[in-house]
Amino acid sequence: MQFNTYTVAGAHIAVWLVNHPAPEPPELTAALLDHDVHEPAATAADALALRPWAARLRAVFEADGVTAKAELADALLIAADCRPRLVSHGTGQPFHFHYAPVATGLPPRVRALTAAGLAHVIDDGGGSRLGACVRPGCDVVFLDTSRNGRRHFCTLRCANQVNVSAHRLRARTR
Ligand SMILES: [Zn+2]
Ligand SMILES: [Zn+2]
């Protein structure tokens, strides 16, 4: 699957929100701008309004198996009142999806965009790529963009820590 489309950007933003559950408004704005979200300027109230949503997004990444992830993501589409529309910003400008009207404000748009992003990844067969780091004590989530899609850790650092402790355990039990 392609990971650089605007639709999948919603999944990247979902990852960011889960990993930054209490962002400062400028951080949130920068993250949205990174993914070409329209009118990304976030207020403190916007950032606060998205906190419970980040918790709901997290459940998708942590759910066991694609079926559970799909059921949760489907529920998010409804909760976010996600209604795709084809929009162009002027004559000759490309048409693209908006998942909630810009007039609804930033939090509803981010909810709809992130729900659509996760749903799109699952629709494209990438549900197992919505993952959470398996190192105990690490709560980082990710969209696995690797070729084989077998990522288990957020970073090499977490993978190494687990490998080191497994090695120590083996050494002790010998
Ligand atoms: Zn647009
Ligand atoms: Zn980790």
JSON list of N, CA and C in Angstrom, two decimals, residues 31-91:
[
{"chain": "A", "resi": 31, "resn": "ALA", "atom": "N", "xyz": [2.05, 19.55, 13.59]},
{"chain": "A", "resi": 31, "resn": "ALA", "atom": "CA", "xyz": [1.83, 18.16, 13.15]},
{"chain": "A", "resi": 31, "resn": "ALA", "atom": "C", "xyz": [0.78, 18.12, 12.04]},
{"chain": "A", "resi": 32, "resn": "LEU", "atom": "N", "xyz": [-0.27, 18.92, 12.18]},
{"chain": "A", "resi": 32, "resn": "LEU", "atom": "CA", "xyz": [-1.33, 18.93, 11.16]},
{"chain": "A", "resi": 32, "resn": "LEU", "atom": "C", "xyz": [-0.81, 19.55, 9.87]},
{"chain": "A", "resi": 33, "resn": "LEU", "atom": "N", "xyz": [-0.02, 20.61, 10.01]},
{"chain": "A", "resi": 33, "resn": "LEU", "atom": "CA", "xyz": [0.57, 21.28, 8.85]},
{"chain": "A", "resi": 33, "resn": "LEU", "atom": "C", "xyz": [1.48, 20.32, 8.08]},
{"chain": "A", "resi": 34, "resn": "ASP", "atom": "N", "xyz": [2.21, 19.51, 8.82]},
{"chain": "A", "resi": 34, "resn": "ASP", "atom": "CA", "xyz": [3.09, 18.49, 8.24]},
{"chain": "A", "resi": 34, "resn": "ASP", "atom": "C", "xyz": [2.35, 17.59, 7.28]},
{"chain": "A", "resi": 35, "resn": "HIS", "atom": "N", "xyz": [1.05, 17.40, 7.54]},
{"chain": "A", "resi": 35, "resn": "HIS", "atom": "CA", "xyz": [0.25, 16.49, 6.72]},
{"chain": "A", "resi": 35, "resn": "HIS", "atom": "C", "xyz": [-0.78, 17.23, 5.88]},
{"chain": "A", "resi": 36, "resn": "ASP", "atom": "N", "xyz": [-0.48, 18.52, 5.60]},
{"chain": "A", "resi": 36, "resn": "ASP", "atom": "CA", "xyz": [-1.30, 19.30, 4.67]},
{"chain": "A", "resi": 36, "resn": "ASP", "atom": "C", "xyz": [-2.76, 19.45, 5.07]},
{"chain": "A", "resi": 37, "resn": "VAL", "atom": "N", "xyz": [-3.02, 19.48, 6.37]},
{"chain": "A", "resi": 37, "resn": "VAL", "atom": "CA", "xyz": [-4.39, 19.72, 6.82]},
{"chain": "A", "resi": 37, "resn": "VAL", "atom": "C", "xyz": [-4.72, 21.20, 6.62]},
{"chain": "A", "resi": 38, "resn": "HIS", "atom": "N", "xyz": [-5.93, 21.46, 6.10]},
{"chain": "A", "resi": 38, "resn": "HIS", "atom": "CA", "xyz": [-6.34, 22.85, 5.86]},
{"chain": "A", "resi": 38, "resn": "HIS", "atom": "C", "xyz": [-6.56, 23.57, 7.18]},
{"chain": "A", "resi": 39, "resn": "GLU", "atom": "N", "xyz": [-6.24, 24.85, 7.21]},
{"chain": "A", "resi": 39, "resn": "GLU", "atom": "CA", "xyz": [-6.48, 25.70, 8.38]},
{"chain": "A", "resi": 39, "resn": "GLU", "atom": "C", "xyz": [-6.15, 24.95, 9.67]},
{"chain": "A", "resi": 40, "resn": "PRO", "atom": "N", "xyz": [-4.87, 24.64, 9.86]},
{"chain": "A", "resi": 40, "resn": "PRO", "atom": "CA", "xyz": [-4.48, 23.76, 10.97]},
{"chain": "A", "resi": 40, "resn": "PRO", "atom": "C", "xyz": [-4.30, 24.48, 12.32]},
{"chain": "A", "resi": 41, "resn": "ALA", "atom": "N", "xyz": [-4.51, 25.80, 12.35]},
{"chain": "A", "resi": 41, "resn": "ALA", "atom": "CA", "xyz": [-4.23, 26.54, 13.59]},
{"chain": "A", "resi": 41, "resn": "ALA", "atom": "C", "xyz": [-5.09, 26.01, 14.74]},
{"chain": "A", "resi": 42, "resn": "ALA", "atom": "N", "xyz": [-4.42, 25.45, 15.75]},
{"chain": "A", "resi": 42, "resn": "ALA", "atom": "CA", "xyz": [-5.13, 24.83, 16.87]},
{"chain": "A", "resi": 42, "resn": "ALA", "atom": "C", "xyz": [-5.07, 25.74, 18.09]},
{"chain": "A", "resi": 43, "resn": "THR", "atom": "N", "xyz": [-6.19, 25.85, 18.80]},
{"chain": "A", "resi": 43, "resn": "THR", "atom": "CA", "xyz": [-6.23, 26.58, 20.07]},
{"chain": "A", "resi": 43, "resn": "THR", "atom": "C", "xyz": [-6.04, 25.59, 21.22]},
{"chain": "A", "resi": 44, "resn": "ALA", "atom": "N", "xyz": [-5.88, 26.14, 22.42]},
{"chain": "A", "resi": 44, "resn": "ALA", "atom": "CA", "xyz": [-5.76, 25.27, 23.60]},
{"chain": "A", "resi": 44, "resn": "ALA", "atom": "C", "xyz": [-7.04, 24.43, 23.75]},
{"chain": "A", "resi": 45, "resn": "ALA", "atom": "N", "xyz": [-8.18, 25.05, 23.45]},
{"chain": "A", "resi": 45, "resn": "ALA", "atom": "CA", "xyz": [-9.46, 24.33, 23.55]},
{"chain": "A", "resi": 45, "resn": "ALA", "atom": "C", "xyz": [-9.52, 23.18, 22.54]},
{"chain": "A", "resi": 46, "resn": "ASP", "atom": "N", "xyz": [-8.98, 23.41, 21.33]},
{"chain": "A", "resi": 46, "resn": "ASP", "atom": "CA", "xyz": [-8.95, 22.34, 20.32]},
{"chain": "A", "resi": 46, "resn": "ASP", "atom": "C", "xyz": [-8.11, 21.16, 20.82]},
{"chain": "A", "resi": 47, "resn": "ALA", "atom": "N", "xyz": [-6.92, 21.49, 21.34]},
{"chain": "A", "resi": 47, "resn": "ALA", "atom": "CA", "xyz": [-6.02, 20.45, 21.82]},
{"chain": "A", "resi": 47, "resn": "ALA", "atom": "C", "xyz": [-6.68, 19.64, 22.94]},
{"chain": "A", "resi": 48, "resn": "LEU", "atom": "N", "xyz": [-7.37, 20.35, 23.83]},
{"chain": "A", "resi": 48, "resn": "LEU", "atom": "CA", "xyz": [-8.05, 19.69, 24.95]},
{"chain": "A", "resi": 48, "resn": "LEU", "atom": "C", "xyz": [-9.18, 18.80, 24.44]},
{"chain": "A", "resi": 49, "resn": "ALA", "atom": "N", "xyz": [-9.91, 19.31, 23.44]},
{"chain": "A", "resi": 49, "resn": "ALA", "atom": "CA", "xyz": [-11.07, 18.58, 22.92]},
{"chain": "A", "resi": 49, "resn": "ALA", "atom": "C", "xyz": [-10.65, 17.27, 22.25]},
{"chain": "A", "resi": 50, "resn": "LEU", "atom": "N", "xyz": [-9.40, 17.19, 21.81]},
{"chain": "A", "resi": 50, "resn": "LEU", "atom": "CA", "xyz": [-8.96, 15.98, 21.10]},
{"chain": "A", "resi": 50, "resn": "LEU", "atom": "C", "xyz": [-8.39, 14.92, 22.03]},
{"chain": "A", "resi": 51, "resn": "ARG", "atom": "N", "xyz": [-8.21, 15.25, 23.31]},
{"chain": "A", "resi": 51, "resn": "ARG", "atom": "CA", "xyz": [-7.61, 14.27, 24.23]},
{"chain": "A", "resi": 51, "resn": "ARG", "atom": "C", "xyz": [-8.41, 12.97, 24.34]},
{"chain": "A", "resi": 52, "resn": "PRO", "atom": "N", "xyz": [-9.74, 13.06, 24.56]},
{"chain": "A", "resi": 52, "resn": "PRO", "atom": "CA", "xyz": [-10.50, 11.79, 24.65]},
{"chain": "A", "resi": 52, "resn": "PRO", "atom": "C", "xyz": [-10.46, 11.02, 23.34]},
{"chain": "A", "resi": 53, "resn": "TRP", "atom": "N", "xyz": [-10.37, 11.76, 22.24]},
{"chain": "A", "resi": 53, "resn": "TRP", "atom": "CA", "xyz": [-10.31, 11.10, 20.93]},
{"chain": "A", "resi": 53, "resn": "TRP", "atom": "C", "xyz": [-9.01, 10.30, 20.79]},
{"chain": "A", "resi": 54, "resn": "ALA", "atom": "N", "xyz": [-7.92, 10.86, 21.27]},
{"chain": "A", "resi": 54, "resn": "ALA", "atom": "CA", "xyz": [-6.63, 10.16, 21.20]},
{"chain": "A", "resi": 54, "resn": "ALA", "atom": "C", "xyz": [-6.73, 8.81, 21.92]},
{"chain": "A", "resi": 55, "resn": "ALA", "atom": "N", "xyz": [-7.46, 8.78, 23.03]},
{"chain": "A", "resi": 55, "resn": "ALA", "atom": "CA", "xyz": [-7.62, 7.52, 23.78]},
{"chain": "A", "resi": 55, "resn": "ALA", "atom": "C", "xyz": [-8.41, 6.51, 22.94]},
{"chain": "A", "resi": 56, "resn": "ARG", "atom": "N", "xyz": [-9.41, 6.98, 22.21]},
{"chain": "A", "resi": 56, "resn": "ARG", "atom": "CA", "xyz": [-10.20, 6.07, 21.38]},
{"chain": "A", "resi": 56, "resn": "ARG", "atom": "C", "xyz": [-9.37, 5.56, 20.20]},
{"chain": "A", "resi": 57, "resn": "LEU", "atom": "N", "xyz": [-8.54, 6.44, 19.65]},
{"chain": "A", "resi": 57, "resn": "LEU", "atom": "CA", "xyz": [-7.64, 6.02, 18.56]},
{"chain": "A", "resi": 57, "resn": "LEU", "atom": "C", "xyz": [-6.67, 4.95, 19.05]},
{"chain": "A", "resi": 58, "resn": "ARG", "atom": "N", "xyz": [-6.15, 5.15, 20.25]},
{"chain": "A", "resi": 58, "resn": "ARG", "atom": "CA", "xyz": [-5.18, 4.20, 20.81]},
{"chain": "A", "resi": 58, "resn": "ARG", "atom": "C", "xyz": [-5.75, 2.78, 20.83]},
{"chain": "A", "resi": 59, "resn": "ALA", "atom": "N", "xyz": [-7.03, 2.67, 21.15]},
{"chain": "A", "resi": 59, "resn": "ALA", "atom": "CA", "xyz": [-7.65, 1.34, 21.26]},
{"chain": "A", "resi": 59, "resn": "ALA", "atom": "C", "xyz": [-7.52, 0.57, 19.94]},
{"chain": "A", "resi": 60, "resn": "VAL", "atom": "N", "xyz": [-7.57, 1.27, 18.81]},
{"chain": "A", "resi": 60, "resn": "VAL", "atom": "CA", "xyz": [-7.45, 0.59, 17.52]},
{"chain": "A", "resi": 60, "resn": "VAL", "atom": "C", "xyz": [-6.06, -0.03, 17.38]},
{"chain": "A", "resi": 61, "resn": "PHE", "atom": "N", "xyz": [-5.03, 0.75, 17.74]},
{"chain": "A", "resi": 61, "resn": "PHE", "atom": "CA", "xyz": [-3.65, 0.26, 17.61]},
{"chain": "A", "resi": 61, "resn": "PHE", "atom": "C", "xyz": [-3.37, -0.91, 18.56]},
{"chain": "A", "resi": 62, "resn": "GLU", "atom": "N", "xyz": [-4.01, -0.86, 19.73]},
{"chain": "A", "resi": 62, "resn": "GLU", "atom": "CA", "xyz": [-3.73, -1.88, 20.75]},
{"chain": "A", "resi": 62, "resn": "GLU", "atom": "C", "xyz": [-4.63, -3.10, 20.62]},
{"chain": "A", "resi": 63, "resn": "ALA", "atom": "N", "xyz": [-5.67, -3.01, 19.81]},
{"chain": "A", "resi": 63, "resn": "ALA", "atom": "CA", "xyz": [-6.60, -4.14, 19.68]},
{"chain": "A", "resi": 63, "resn": "ALA", "atom": "C", "xyz": [-5.89, -5.34, 19.07]},
{"chain": "A", "resi": 64, "resn": "ASP", "atom": "N", "xyz": [-6.33, -6.52, 19.51]},
{"chain": "A", "resi": 64, "resn": "ASP", "atom": "CA", "xyz": [-5.73, -7.77, 19.05]},
{"chain": "A", "resi": 64, "resn": "ASP", "atom": "C", "xyz": [-6.39, -8.24, 17.76]},
{"chain": "A", "resi": 65, "resn": "GLY", "atom": "N", "xyz": [-5.66, -8.20, 16.67]},
{"chain": "A", "resi": 65, "resn": "GLY", "atom": "CA", "xyz": [-6.18, -8.74, 15.43]},
{"chain": "A", "resi": 65, "resn": "GLY", "atom": "C", "xyz": [-6.94, -7.72, 14.60]},
{"chain": "A", "resi": 66, "resn": "VAL", "atom": "N", "xyz": [-6.98, -7.98, 13.30]},
{"chain": "A", "resi": 66, "resn": "VAL", "atom": "CA", "xyz": [-7.54, -7.03, 12.36]},
{"chain": "A", "resi": 66, "resn": "VAL", "atom": "C", "xyz": [-9.05, -6.87, 12.54]},
{"chain": "A", "resi": 67, "resn": "THR", "atom": "N", "xyz": [-9.75, -7.95, 12.92]},
{"chain": "A", "resi": 67, "resn": "THR", "atom": "CA", "xyz": [-11.20, -7.85, 13.08]},
{"chain": "A", "resi": 67, "resn": "THR", "atom": "C", "xyz": [-11.55, -6.85, 14.18]},
{"chain": "A", "resi": 68, "resn": "ALA", "atom": "N", "xyz": [-10.87, -6.97, 15.31]},
{"chain": "A", "resi": 68, "resn": "ALA", "atom": "CA", "xyz": [-11.13, -6.04, 16.42]},
{"chain": "A", "resi": 68, "resn": "ALA", "atom": "C", "xyz": [-10.77, -4.62, 16.02]},
{"chain": "A", "resi": 69, "resn": "LYS", "atom": "N", "xyz": [-9.66, -4.46, 15.31]},
{"chain": "A", "resi": 69, "resn": "LYS", "atom": "CA", "xyz": [-9.25, -3.12, 14.87]},
{"chain": "A", "resi": 69, "resn": "LYS", "atom": "C", "xyz": [-10.31, -2.53, 13.93]},
{"chain": "A", "resi": 70, "resn": "ALA", "atom": "N", "xyz": [-10.81, -3.37, 13.02]},
{"chain": "A", "resi": 70, "resn": "ALA", "atom": "CA", "xyz": [-11.80, -2.91, 12.04]},
{"chain": "A", "resi": 70, "resn": "ALA", "atom": "C", "xyz": [-13.10, -2.50, 12.73]},
{"chain": "A", "resi": 71, "resn": "GLU", "atom": "N", "xyz": [-13.52, -3.28, 13.72]},
{"chain": "A", "resi": 71, "resn": "GLU", "atom": "CA", "xyz": [-14.76, -2.95, 14.42]},
{"chain": "A", "resi": 71, "resn": "GLU", "atom": "C", "xyz": [-14.62, -1.61, 15.16]},
{"chain": "A", "resi": 72, "resn": "LEU", "atom": "N", "xyz": [-13.47, -1.42, 15.79]},
{"chain": "A", "resi": 72, "resn": "LEU", "atom": "CA", "xyz": [-13.24, -0.17, 16.51]},
{"chain": "A", "resi": 72, "resn": "LEU", "atom": "C", "xyz": [-13.14, 1.01, 15.55]},
{"chain": "A", "resi": 73, "resn": "ALA", "atom": "N", "xyz": [-12.44, 0.82, 14.43]},
{"chain": "A", "resi": 73, "resn": "ALA", "atom": "CA", "xyz": [-12.29, 1.90, 13.46]},
{"chain": "A", "resi": 73, "resn": "ALA", "atom": "C", "xyz": [-13.63, 2.25, 12.83]},
{"chain": "A", "resi": 74, "resn": "ASP", "atom": "N", "xyz": [-14.45, 1.24, 12.61]},
{"chain": "A", "resi": 74, "resn": "ASP", "atom": "CA", "xyz": [-15.79, 1.47, 12.06]},
{"chain": "A", "resi": 74, "resn": "ASP", "atom": "C", "xyz": [-16.62, 2.32, 13.03]},
{"chain": "A", "resi": 75, "resn": "ALA", "atom": "N", "xyz": [-16.51, 1.99, 14.31]},
{"chain": "A", "resi": 75, "resn": "ALA", "atom": "CA", "xyz": [-17.24, 2.76, 15.33]},
{"chain": "A", "resi": 75, "resn": "ALA", "atom": "C", "xyz": [-16.74, 4.21, 15.36]},
{"chain": "A", "resi": 76, "resn": "LEU", "atom": "N", "xyz": [-15.44, 4.40, 15.09]},
{"chain": "A", "resi": 76, "resn": "LEU", "atom": "CA", "xyz": [-14.88, 5.76, 15.07]},
{"chain": "A", "resi": 76, "resn": "LEU", "atom": "C", "xyz": [-15.44, 6.56, 13.90]},
{"chain": "A", "resi": 77, "resn": "LEU", "atom": "N", "xyz": [-15.65, 5.90, 12.76]},
{"chain": "A", "resi": 77, "resn": "LEU", "atom": "CA", "xyz": [-16.23, 6.60, 11.60]},
{"chain": "A", "resi": 77, "resn": "LEU", "atom": "C", "xyz": [-17.58, 7.19, 11.98]},
{"chain": "A", "resi": 78, "resn": "ILE", "atom": "N", "xyz": [-18.37, 6.40, 12.72]},
{"chain": "A", "resi": 78, "resn": "ILE", "atom": "CA", "xyz": [-19.71, 6.86, 13.13]},
{"chain": "A", "resi": 78, "resn": "ILE", "atom": "C", "xyz": [-19.57, 7.95, 14.20]},
{"chain": "A", "resi": 79, "resn": "ALA", "atom": "N", "xyz": [-18.71, 7.70, 15.18]},
{"chain": "A", "resi": 79, "resn": "ALA", "atom": "CA", "xyz": [-18.53, 8.68, 16.27]},
{"chain": "A", "resi": 79, "resn": "ALA", "atom": "C", "xyz": [-18.05, 10.02, 15.72]},
{"chain": "A", "resi": 80, "resn": "ALA", "atom": "N", "xyz": [-17.22, 9.97, 14.67]},
{"chain": "A", "resi": 80, "resn": "ALA", "atom": "CA", "xyz": [-16.66, 11.20, 14.10]},
{"chain": "A", "resi": 80, "resn": "ALA", "atom": "C", "xyz": [-17.60, 11.83, 13.07]},
{"chain": "A", "resi": 81, "resn": "ASP", "atom": "N", "xyz": [-18.73, 11.16, 12.81]},
{"chain": "A", "resi": 81, "resn": "ASP", "atom": "CA", "xyz": [-19.67, 11.65, 11.79]},
{"chain": "A", "resi": 81, "resn": "ASP", "atom": "C", "xyz": [-18.92, 11.91, 10.47]},
{"chain": "A", "resi": 82, "resn": "CYS", "atom": "N", "xyz": [-18.12, 10.92, 10.10]},
{"chain": "A", "resi": 82, "resn": "CYS", "atom": "CA", "xyz": [-17.25, 11.04, 8.93]},
{"chain": "A", "resi": 82, "resn": "CYS", "atom": "C", "xyz": [-18.07, 10.98, 7.64]},
{"chain": "A", "resi": 83, "resn": "ARG", "atom": "N", "xyz": [-18.08, 12.07, 6.88]},
{"chain": "A", "resi": 83, "resn": "ARG", "atom": "CA", "xyz": [-18.85, 12.13, 5.63]},
{"chain": "A", "resi": 83, "resn": "ARG", "atom": "C", "xyz": [-17.95, 12.64, 4.51]},
{"chain": "A", "resi": 84, "resn": "PRO", "atom": "N", "xyz": [-17.33, 11.73, 3.77]},
{"chain": "A", "resi": 84, "resn": "PRO", "atom": "CA", "xyz": [-16.41, 12.16, 2.71]},
{"chain": "A", "resi": 84, "resn": "PRO", "atom": "C", "xyz": [-17.13, 13.00, 1.65]},
{"chain": "A", "resi": 85, "resn": "ARG", "atom": "N", "xyz": [-16.49, 14.10, 1.29]},
{"chain": "A", "resi": 85, "resn": "ARG", "atom": "CA", "xyz": [-16.98, 14.94, 0.19]},
{"chain": "A", "resi": 85, "resn": "ARG", "atom": "C", "xyz": [-15.80, 15.21, -0.74]},
{"chain": "A", "resi": 86, "resn": "LEU", "atom": "N", "xyz": [-16.10, 15.37, -2.01]},
{"chain": "A", "resi": 86, "resn": "LEU", "atom": "CA", "xyz": [-15.05, 15.74, -2.96]},
{"chain": "A", "resi": 86, "resn": "LEU", "atom": "C", "xyz": [-15.02, 17.24, -3.10]},
{"chain": "A", "resi": 87, "resn": "VAL", "atom": "N", "xyz": [-13.88, 17.83, -2.78]},
{"chain": "A", "resi": 87, "resn": "VAL", "atom": "CA", "xyz": [-13.76, 19.29, -2.70]},
{"chain": "A", "resi": 87, "resn": "VAL", "atom": "C", "xyz": [-12.59, 19.74, -3.57]},
{"chain": "A", "resi": 88, "resn": "SER", "atom": "N", "xyz": [-12.79, 20.87, -4.24]},
{"chain": "A", "resi": 88, "resn": "SER", "atom": "CA", "xyz": [-11.69, 21.55, -4.93]},
{"chain": "A", "resi": 88, "resn": "SER", "atom": "C", "xyz": [-11.65, 22.97, -4.39]},
{"chain": "A", "resi": 89, "resn": "HIS", "atom": "N", "xyz": [-10.45, 23.51, -4.21]},
{"chain": "A", "resi": 89, "resn": "HIS", "atom": "CA", "xyz": [-10.34, 24.84, -3.63]},
{"chain": "A", "resi": 89, "resn": "HIS", "atom": "C", "xyz": [-10.27, 25.93, -4.67]},
{"chain": "A", "resi": 90, "resn": "GLY", "atom": "N", "xyz": [-10.75, 25.65, -5.90]},
{"chain": "A", "resi": 90, "resn": "GLY", "atom": "CA", "xyz": [-10.78, 26.69, -6.92]},
{"chain": "A", "resi": 90, "resn": "GLY", "atom": "C", "xyz": [-10.65, 26.07, -8.30]},
{"chain": "A", "resi": 91, "resn": "THR", "atom": "N", "xyz": [-10.95, 26.83, -9.32]},
{"chain": "A", "resi": 91, "resn": "THR", "atom": "CA", "xyz": [-10.89, 26.35, -10.69]},
{"chain": "A", "resi": 91, "resn": "THR", "atom": "C", "xyz": [-9.50, 25.80, -10.99]}
]
